[in-house]
PDB file of C-alpha atoms in Angstrom:
ATOM      1  CA  ALA A 221     -27.248  26.854   0.047  1.00  0.00           C
ATOM      2  CA  GLU A 222     -25.156  30.017   0.293  1.00  0.00           C
ATOM      3  CA  ARG A 223     -22.162  28.041   1.439  1.00  0.00           C
ATOM      4  CA  ALA A 224     -22.480  25.592  -1.482  1.00  0.00           C
ATOM      5  CA  ARG A 225     -22.834  28.499  -3.932  1.00  0.00           C
ATOM      6  CA  ARG A 226     -19.704  30.161  -2.537  1.00  0.00           C
ATOM      7  CA  ALA A 227     -17.760  26.866  -2.683  1.00  0.00           C
ATOM      8  CA  ALA A 228     -18.802  26.431  -6.325  1.00  0.00           C
ATOM      9  CA  GLU A 229     -17.671  29.976  -7.119  1.00  0.00           C
ATOM     10  CA  LEU A 230     -14.302  29.356  -5.487  1.00  0.00           C
ATOM     11  CA  GLU A 231     -13.933  26.081  -7.371  1.00  0.00           C
ATOM     12  CA  ALA A 232     -14.749  27.807 -10.641  1.00  0.00           C
ATOM     13  CA  SER A 233     -12.130  30.486  -9.978  1.00  0.00           C
ATOM     14  CA  LEU A 234      -9.328  27.914  -9.748  1.00  0.00           C
ATOM     15  CA  PRO A 235      -7.014  27.364 -12.713  1.00  0.00           C
ATOM     16  CA  PRO A 236      -8.145  24.428 -14.901  1.00  0.00           C
ATOM     17  CA  GLU A 237      -5.159  22.275 -13.853  1.00  0.00           C
ATOM     18  CA  GLU A 238      -6.022  22.704 -10.176  1.00  0.00           C
ATOM     19  CA  ARG A 239      -9.705  21.899 -10.795  1.00  0.00           C
ATOM     20  CA  ALA A 240      -8.643  18.713 -12.614  1.00  0.00           C
ATOM     21  CA  ARG A 241      -6.336  17.725  -9.706  1.00  0.00           C
ATOM     22  CA  ARG A 242      -9.151  18.308  -7.231  1.00  0.00           C
ATOM     23  CA  ARG A 243     -11.574  16.198  -9.301  1.00  0.00           C
ATOM     24  CA  GLU A 244      -9.014  13.373  -9.486  1.00  0.00           C
ATOM     25  CA  ALA A 245      -8.416  13.526  -5.730  1.00  0.00           C
ATOM     26  CA  THR A 246     -12.152  13.472  -5.035  1.00  0.00           C
ATOM     27  CA  ALA A 247     -12.616  10.531  -7.426  1.00  0.00           C
ATOM     28  CA  ALA A 248      -9.815   8.638  -5.690  1.00  0.00           C
ATOM     29  CA  LEU A 249     -11.394   9.252  -2.281  1.00  0.00           C
ATOM     30  CA  ASP A 250     -14.797   8.185  -3.598  1.00  0.00           C
ATOM     31  CA  LEU A 251     -13.283   4.993  -5.001  1.00  0.00           C
ATOM     32  CA  ARG A 252     -11.548   4.178  -1.716  1.00  0.00           C
ATOM     33  CA  ALA A 253     -14.780   4.715   0.209  1.00  0.00           C
ATOM     34  CA  ALA A 254     -16.719   2.495  -2.205  1.00  0.00           C
ATOM     35  CA  GLU A 255     -14.011  -0.201  -1.980  1.00  0.00           C
ATOM     36  CA  ALA A 256     -14.152  -0.070   1.825  1.00  0.00           C
ATOM     37  CA  ASP A 257     -17.948  -0.384   1.782  1.00  0.00           C
ATOM     38  CA  LEU A 258     -17.722  -3.363  -0.568  1.00  0.00           C
ATOM     39  CA  ALA A 259     -15.049  -5.041   1.567  1.00  0.00           C
ATOM     40  CA  ALA A 260     -17.130  -4.473   4.713  1.00  0.00           C
ATOM     41  CA  SER A 261     -20.088  -6.177   3.072  1.00  0.00           C
ATOM     42  CA  GLY A 262     -17.956  -9.154   2.032  1.00  0.00           C
ATOM     43  CA  GLY A 263     -17.701  -8.304  -1.657  1.00  0.00           C
ATOM     44  CA  SER A 264     -15.811 -10.663  -3.934  1.00  0.00           C
ATOM     45  CA  ALA A 265     -12.801  -9.893  -6.136  1.00  0.00           C
ATOM     46  CA  ASP A 266     -15.099  -9.923  -9.163  1.00  0.00           C
ATOM     47  CA  GLU A 267     -17.430  -7.425  -7.497  1.00  0.00           C
ATOM     48  CA  LEU A 268     -14.445  -5.234  -6.645  1.00  0.00           C
ATOM     49  CA  HIS A 269     -13.255  -5.300 -10.222  1.00  0.00           C
ATOM     50  CA  ALA A 270     -16.749  -4.455 -11.511  1.00  0.00           C
ATOM     51  CA  LEU A 271     -16.984  -1.547  -9.050  1.00  0.00           C
ATOM     52  CA  ARG A 272     -13.631  -0.202 -10.187  1.00  0.00           C
ATOM     53  CA  GLU A 273     -14.602  -0.567 -13.853  1.00  0.00           C
ATOM     54  CA  ARG A 274     -17.755   1.471 -13.243  1.00  0.00           C
ATOM     55  CA  MET A 275     -15.886   4.177 -11.348  1.00  0.00           C
ATOM     56  CA  VAL A 276     -12.569   4.486 -13.182  1.00  0.00           C
ATOM     57  CA  GLY A 277     -12.790   2.390 -16.333  1.00  0.00           C
ATOM     58  CA  ARG A 278     -11.493  -1.012 -17.405  1.00  0.00           C
ATOM     59  CA  GLU A 279      -7.812  -0.104 -17.882  1.00  0.00           C
ATOM     60  CA  ALA A 280      -7.518   1.532 -14.474  1.00  0.00           C
ATOM     61  CA  ALA A 281      -9.432  -1.350 -12.852  1.00  0.00           C
ATOM     62  CA  ASP A 282      -6.972  -3.807 -14.435  1.00  0.00           C
ATOM     63  CA  ARG A 283      -4.004  -1.764 -13.171  1.00  0.00           C
ATOM     64  CA  LEU A 284      -5.497  -1.667  -9.693  1.00  0.00           C
ATOM     65  CA  ALA A 285      -6.002  -5.432  -9.755  1.00  0.00           C
ATOM     66  CA  THR A 286      -2.345  -5.854 -10.710  1.00  0.00           C
ATOM     67  CA  LEU A 287      -1.348  -3.535  -7.865  1.00  0.00           C
ATOM     68  CA  ASP A 288      -3.507  -5.533  -5.424  1.00  0.00           C
ATOM     69  CA  ALA A 289      -1.736  -8.749  -6.479  1.00  0.00           C
ATOM     70  CA  GLN A 290       1.670  -7.117  -6.045  1.00  0.00           C
ATOM     71  CA  ARG A 291       0.709  -5.907  -2.567  1.00  0.00           C
ATOM     72  CA  ARG A 292      -0.585  -9.343  -1.579  1.00  0.00           C
ATOM     73  CA  ALA A 293       2.672 -10.939  -2.771  1.00  0.00           C
ATOM     74  CA  TRP A 294       4.723  -8.366  -0.835  1.00  0.00           C
ATOM     75  CA  ASN A 295       2.669  -8.884   2.325  1.00  0.00           C
ATOM     76  CA  GLU A 296       3.117 -12.649   2.045  1.00  0.00           C
ATOM     77  CA  ARG A 297       6.881 -12.262   1.624  1.00  0.00           C
ATOM     78  CA  VAL A 298       7.047  -9.967   4.656  1.00  0.00           C
ATOM     79  CA  ALA A 299       4.952 -12.431   6.716  1.00  0.00           C
ATOM     80  CA  ASP A 300       7.277 -15.300   5.717  1.00  0.00           C
ATOM     81  CA  TYR A 301      10.288 -13.161   6.650  1.00  0.00           C
ATOM     82  CA  ARG A 302       8.768 -12.277  10.009  1.00  0.00           C
ATOM     83  CA  ALA A 303       8.147 -15.948  10.774  1.00  0.00           C
ATOM     84  CA  ALA A 304      11.763 -16.801   9.882  1.00  0.00           C
ATOM     85  CA  ARG A 305      12.982 -13.834  11.908  1.00  0.00           C
ATOM     86  CA  ALA A 306      10.913 -14.960  14.898  1.00  0.00           C
ATOM     87  CA  ALA A 307      12.564 -18.382  14.666  1.00  0.00           C
ATOM     88  CA  ILE A 308      15.967 -16.701  14.719  1.00  0.00           C
ATOM     89  CA  ASP A 309      14.941 -14.438  17.608  1.00  0.00           C
ATOM     90  CA  GLY A 310      13.784 -17.509  19.528  1.00  0.00           C
ATOM     91  CA  GLU A 311      16.972 -19.507  18.960  1.00  0.00           C
ATOM     92  CA  PRO A 312      18.603 -19.744  22.427  1.00  0.00           C
ATOM     93  CA  SER A 313      21.991 -20.860  21.069  1.00  0.00           C
ATOM     94  CA  LEU A 314      22.589 -17.488  19.357  1.00  0.00           C
ATOM     95  CA  ASP A 315      24.011 -14.488  21.137  1.00  0.00           C
ATOM     96  CA  ALA A 316      22.907 -10.963  20.137  1.00  0.00           C
ATOM     97  CA  ARG A 317      25.671 -10.503  17.541  1.00  0.00           C
ATOM     98  CA  GLU A 318      25.006 -13.886  15.906  1.00  0.00           C
ATOM     99  CA  ARG A 319      21.267 -13.201  15.936  1.00  0.00           C
ATOM    100  CA  GLU A 320      21.702  -9.863  14.145  1.00  0.00           C
ATOM    101  CA  ALA A 321      24.060 -11.443  11.594  1.00  0.00           C
ATOM    102  CA  ALA A 322      21.524 -14.220  10.911  1.00  0.00           C
ATOM    103  CA  ILE A 323      18.747 -11.678  10.441  1.00  0.00           C
ATOM    104  CA  ALA A 324      20.908  -9.618   8.110  1.00  0.00           C
ATOM    105  CA  ARG A 325      21.629 -12.765   6.031  1.00  0.00           C
ATOM    106  CA  LEU A 326      17.912 -13.540   5.973  1.00  0.00           C
ATOM    107  CA  ARG A 327      17.169 -10.076   4.558  1.00  0.00           C
ATOM    108  CA  VAL A 328      19.878 -10.443   1.897  1.00  0.00           C
ATOM    109  CA  GLU A 329      18.553 -13.860   0.874  1.00  0.00           C
ATOM    110  CA  ARG A 330      14.923 -12.751   0.596  1.00  0.00           C
ATOM    111  CA  PHE A 331      14.899  -9.121  -0.518  1.00  0.00           C
ATOM    112  CA  SER A 332      16.545  -6.777  -2.998  1.00  0.00           C
ATOM    113  CA  GLU A 333      18.597  -3.892  -1.701  1.00  0.00           C
ATOM    114  CA  THR A 334      15.683  -1.460  -1.966  1.00  0.00           C
ATOM    115  CA  GLU A 335      13.291  -3.936  -0.372  1.00  0.00           C
ATOM    116  CA  ARG A 336      15.709  -4.439   2.512  1.00  0.00           C
ATOM    117  CA  LEU A 337      15.401  -0.750   3.351  1.00  0.00           C
ATOM    118  CA  ARG A 338      11.629  -1.164   3.554  1.00  0.00           C
ATOM    119  CA  VAL A 339      11.905  -4.300   5.673  1.00  0.00           C
ATOM    120  CA  GLU A 340      14.394  -2.642   8.036  1.00  0.00           C
ATOM    121  CA  ALA A 341      12.009   0.291   8.381  1.00  0.00           C
ATOM    122  CA  LEU A 342       9.141  -2.121   9.142  1.00  0.00           C
ATOM    123  CA  ASP A 343      11.303  -3.851  11.732  1.00  0.00           C
ATOM    124  CA  ASP A 344      12.101  -0.467  13.296  1.00  0.00           C
ATOM    125  CA  ILE A 345       8.423   0.373  13.430  1.00  0.00           C
ATOM    126  CA  ASP A 346       7.728  -2.962  15.117  1.00  0.00           C
ATOM    127  CA  GLY A 347      10.471  -2.199  17.653  1.00  0.00           C
ATOM    128  CA  ARG A 348      12.863  -4.905  16.537  1.00  0.00           C
TER     129      ARG A 348
END
């Protein structure tokens, strides 16, 4: 009880902007935990949207749904790229220089300049 009282005093002594930032951070963590619990229990997209509406409001829930769709689309594009890259990596008729050139062309065909930086970083992480 003493510890909770002291924590509340410290919180109250913070500038209002810092208290607001801390509340937002806590709300974001609470939302992530609730989303993880829902996903673990097999919750549907509709249930996820309803959860988000309850916790952060309709507009934020709609923005999060849009972000989810963008992330799914990105992940699908990366998966397609990786499959095409694996086909290039497995092509025995290509030497190392030709293989790298083919992969570079693949990146140019499928991704914007900024996206290529992300994909190259992902490839580096994967050890390719």
